[in-house]
Amino acid sequence: MKITHFILGIATVAISSIKVMAQTSDDPLATWDKAVLQQANTAEAVTYLTDEEKKLIFYTNLCRLQPKLFCQTVLEDYLKKHPDLNKGSVGLRRTLLADKRSGALVPDEEFTKMAKAYAEKMGKEGKEGHIDFEQRMKPFMKKYMRVGENCDYGNEQGLDAFMRLLVDQSDPVNLGHRKNLLDANFKAIGVAGAPHKTYRFNYVMDFGG
């Protein structure tokens, strides 16, 4: 019998082509190995994603590939600029410093089409949540044994959306968004952003493995 796992996450926050480039001394990526940066850049050649959607995948992969280094560089730099996220970051730091690594996620075009349709629908209707999640995921259950979804509201920049989901202040008990982002069982990802009637902008991330 096939065992199917559904994992959901939703983050509501205040309205507030990636290329591996030369890093400066104040760049949080300056100490990263270029090979790792390239490994994380699985969406670089994808034509159906925007630059910000690619960044969302890129930062997700960086955190999965080298969580400890991510914590010491990208996360620390971001928290200095966004102190409102420090609440809830203690447990996150502990998790990332344990350096439990997982592989880079690869973009899935069909997943992305579904994420795009859902992000546009929620945006036009001004809604949030995971409406009809199981129904939407049915076409993918022959391909994946495990699927999940994160939704973020109010952030147009890929890095901002990623950090809000990673810190996961909106779900401090279950940490569903963070778990989805770091889940080693997930291998593929679909990402889409769209304008939102209520929150100005929203992202949908769908995961499969």
Protein backbone atom coordinates (compact mmCIF):
# COMPACT_ATOMS: atom_id res chain seq x y z
CA MET A 1 0.00 0.00 0.00
CA LYS A 2 1.34 3.38 -0.95
CA ILE A 3 1.74 5.66 2.06
CA THR A 4 1.08 9.26 1.21
CA HIS A 5 2.20 12.15 3.38
CA PHE A 6 0.63 15.59 3.08
CA ILE A 7 2.50 18.45 4.74
CA LEU A 8 1.16 21.97 4.78
CA GLY A 9 2.44 25.36 5.83
CA ILE A 10 1.12 28.89 5.62
CA ALA A 11 2.76 32.14 6.67
CA THR A 12 1.02 35.49 6.92
CA VAL A 13 3.34 38.44 7.48
CA ALA A 14 3.21 42.19 7.52
CA ILE A 15 3.43 43.84 4.12
CA SER A 16 6.91 44.67 4.15
CA SER A 17 18.38 34.67 -13.53
CA ILE A 18 20.44 34.14 -10.30
CA LYS A 19 24.05 34.17 -11.32
CA VAL A 20 27.01 33.25 -9.15
CA MET A 21 28.76 36.60 -9.02
CA ALA A 22 31.92 37.84 -7.36
CA GLN A 23 31.25 38.44 -3.67
CA THR A 24 32.39 41.48 -1.71
CA SER A 25 33.64 41.44 1.86
CA ASP A 26 30.24 42.55 3.23
CA ASP A 27 28.38 39.96 1.17
CA PRO A 28 27.09 37.07 3.36
CA LEU A 29 27.97 34.71 0.51
CA ALA A 30 31.61 35.86 0.36
CA THR A 31 32.94 32.84 2.27
CA TRP A 32 30.91 30.28 0.33
CA ASP A 33 32.60 27.93 -2.11
CA LYS A 34 31.59 28.82 -5.67
CA ALA A 35 30.92 25.16 -6.42
CA VAL A 36 28.32 25.03 -3.64
CA LEU A 37 26.70 28.25 -4.86
CA GLN A 38 26.44 26.71 -8.31
CA GLN A 39 25.07 23.48 -6.89
CA ALA A 40 22.32 25.46 -5.16
CA ASN A 41 21.46 27.29 -8.36
CA THR A 42 19.33 24.51 -9.84
CA ALA A 43 16.90 26.99 -11.41
CA GLU A 44 19.54 29.04 -13.22
CA ALA A 45 18.68 27.87 -16.75
CA VAL A 46 14.94 27.52 -16.17
CA THR A 47 12.94 29.85 -18.42
CA TYR A 48 9.52 29.58 -16.76
CA LEU A 49 10.57 31.15 -13.42
CA THR A 50 11.07 34.82 -12.56
CA ASP A 51 14.34 35.99 -11.00
CA GLU A 52 12.71 36.25 -7.57
CA GLU A 53 11.22 32.75 -7.88
CA LYS A 54 14.70 31.50 -8.75
CA LYS A 55 16.11 33.25 -5.69
CA LEU A 56 13.54 31.53 -3.49
CA ILE A 57 14.79 28.17 -4.75
CA PHE A 58 18.43 29.25 -4.55
CA TYR A 59 18.29 30.26 -0.87
CA THR A 60 16.25 27.17 -0.02
CA ASN A 61 18.97 25.03 -1.54
CA LEU A 62 21.81 26.90 0.16
CA CYS A 63 20.18 26.26 3.52
CA ARG A 64 19.66 22.58 2.70
CA LEU A 65 23.18 22.01 1.39
CA GLN A 66 25.13 23.72 4.19
CA PRO A 67 22.79 24.68 7.05
CA LYS A 68 25.55 25.55 9.51
CA LEU A 69 27.32 27.93 7.14
CA PHE A 70 23.97 29.36 6.12
CA CYS A 71 23.22 30.10 9.77
CA GLN A 72 26.59 31.77 10.33
CA THR A 73 26.42 33.93 7.20
CA VAL A 74 23.10 34.50 5.41
CA LEU A 75 20.82 34.11 8.43
CA GLU A 76 22.96 36.22 10.79
CA ASP A 77 23.26 38.98 8.20
CA TYR A 78 19.51 38.96 7.56
CA LEU A 79 18.56 39.03 11.25
CA LYS A 80 20.76 42.07 11.82
CA LYS A 81 18.71 43.89 9.18
CA HIS A 82 15.37 42.44 10.31
CA PRO A 83 15.46 42.26 14.14
CA ASP A 84 11.72 41.56 14.23
CA LEU A 85 12.57 37.99 13.22
CA ASN A 86 14.86 37.35 16.18
CA LYS A 87 11.90 35.99 18.11
CA GLY A 88 11.88 32.31 17.25
CA SER A 89 15.40 32.31 15.84
CA VAL A 90 17.04 30.56 18.82
CA GLY A 91 15.57 27.19 17.92
CA LEU A 92 16.30 27.79 14.25
CA ARG A 93 19.94 28.49 14.98
CA ARG A 94 20.15 25.29 17.01
CA THR A 95 18.66 23.31 14.14
CA LEU A 96 20.93 24.78 11.48
CA LEU A 97 24.11 24.59 13.56
CA ALA A 98 23.54 20.83 13.90
CA ASP A 99 24.42 20.85 10.18
CA LYS A 100 22.02 18.09 9.13
CA ARG A 101 22.27 18.40 5.39
CA SER A 102 19.87 17.50 2.60
CA GLY A 103 20.13 17.68 -1.16
CA ALA A 104 19.30 20.54 -3.49
CA LEU A 105 15.75 20.71 -4.79
CA VAL A 106 15.23 20.55 -8.55
CA PRO A 107 12.54 22.65 -10.25
CA ASP A 108 9.54 20.72 -11.56
CA GLU A 109 7.68 22.54 -14.33
CA GLU A 110 4.32 20.84 -13.73
CA PHE A 111 4.57 21.57 -10.00
CA THR A 112 5.31 25.18 -10.88
CA LYS A 113 2.27 25.42 -13.15
CA MET A 114 0.07 24.21 -10.30
CA ALA A 115 1.72 26.61 -7.84
CA LYS A 116 1.24 29.48 -10.29
CA ALA A 117 -2.44 28.71 -10.83
CA TYR A 118 -3.01 28.53 -7.09
CA ALA A 119 -1.05 31.70 -6.30
CA GLU A 120 -3.03 33.59 -8.95
CA LYS A 121 -6.35 32.21 -7.69
CA MET A 122 -5.62 33.12 -4.07
CA GLY A 123 -4.38 36.53 -5.15
CA LYS A 124 -7.48 37.39 -7.15
CA GLU A 125 -9.80 36.16 -4.39
CA GLY A 126 -7.78 37.72 -1.58
CA LYS A 127 -7.70 34.40 0.28
CA GLU A 128 -5.06 32.36 2.09
CA GLY A 129 -4.55 28.75 3.09
CA HIS A 130 -4.37 25.38 1.34
CA ILE A 131 -7.82 25.08 -0.20
CA ASP A 132 -8.41 21.76 -2.02
CA PHE A 133 -4.81 20.72 -1.35
CA GLU A 134 -5.36 16.97 -1.71
CA GLN A 135 -7.38 17.44 -4.87
CA ARG A 136 -4.72 19.66 -6.40
CA MET A 137 -1.99 17.16 -5.49
CA LYS A 138 -3.73 14.08 -6.90
CA PRO A 139 -2.06 14.31 -10.34
CA PHE A 140 1.36 14.21 -8.66
CA MET A 141 0.82 11.23 -6.38
CA LYS A 142 1.89 8.73 -9.03
CA LYS A 143 5.19 10.56 -9.30
CA TYR A 144 5.82 11.39 -5.63
CA MET A 145 5.24 9.49 -2.39
CA ARG A 146 5.38 12.63 -0.28
CA VAL A 147 4.17 16.14 -1.04
CA GLY A 148 4.01 19.42 0.85
CA GLU A 149 3.16 23.07 0.41
CA ASN A 150 4.20 26.41 1.87
CA CYS A 151 2.39 29.69 1.31
CA ASP A 152 3.78 33.12 2.11
CA TYR A 153 1.96 36.44 2.04
CA GLY A 154 3.23 40.02 1.83
CA ASN A 155 6.76 39.52 0.47
CA GLU A 156 7.74 40.14 -3.16
CA GLN A 157 11.44 39.39 -2.72
CA GLY A 158 12.39 35.73 -2.77
CA LEU A 159 14.84 36.05 0.13
CA ASP A 160 12.25 37.79 2.31
CA ALA A 161 9.67 35.09 1.65
CA PHE A 162 12.19 32.35 2.36
CA MET A 163 13.36 33.87 5.65
CA ARG A 164 9.82 34.37 6.93
CA LEU A 165 9.01 30.75 6.20
CA LEU A 166 12.29 29.51 7.67
CA VAL A 167 11.97 31.40 10.97
CA ASP A 168 8.30 30.39 10.96
CA GLN A 169 6.90 32.78 13.56
CA SER A 170 3.40 32.05 12.25
CA ASP A 171 3.63 28.38 13.26
CA PRO A 172 5.90 28.31 16.34
CA VAL A 173 4.56 24.99 17.64
CA ASN A 174 4.61 22.78 14.54
CA LEU A 175 7.17 24.73 12.48
CA GLY A 176 5.55 23.26 9.37
CA HIS A 177 7.13 25.72 6.92
CA ARG A 178 10.62 25.17 8.27
CA LYS A 179 10.20 21.41 8.20
CA ASN A 180 9.09 21.52 4.58
CA LEU A 181 12.07 23.65 3.58
CA LEU A 182 14.58 21.32 5.24
CA ASP A 183 12.89 17.96 4.65
CA ALA A 184 15.49 15.61 3.13
CA ASN A 185 12.74 13.47 1.61
CA PHE A 186 11.76 16.23 -0.78
CA LYS A 187 13.64 16.26 -4.09
CA ALA A 188 11.57 18.54 -6.36
CA ILE A 189 10.00 21.96 -6.04
CA GLY A 190 7.55 24.21 -7.81
CA VAL A 191 7.48 27.93 -6.98
CA ALA A 192 5.25 30.76 -8.12
CA GLY A 193 4.53 34.29 -7.00
CA ALA A 194 1.55 36.49 -7.86
CA PRO A 195 -0.11 39.74 -6.78
CA HIS A 196 -2.53 39.37 -3.88
CA LYS A 197 -5.70 41.39 -3.29
CA THR A 198 -5.24 41.47 0.49
CA TYR A 199 -1.51 41.04 1.14
CA ARG A 200 -0.19 42.68 -2.04
CA PHE A 201 1.81 39.59 -3.01
CA ASN A 202 1.91 35.85 -2.32
CA TYR A 203 4.16 32.88 -3.00
CA VAL A 204 3.27 29.21 -3.25
CA MET A 205 5.96 26.53 -2.86
CA ASP A 206 5.06 22.93 -3.65
CA PHE A 207 7.40 20.06 -2.70
CA GLY A 208 7.61 16.43 -3.81
CA GLY A 209 9.77 13.44 -3.02
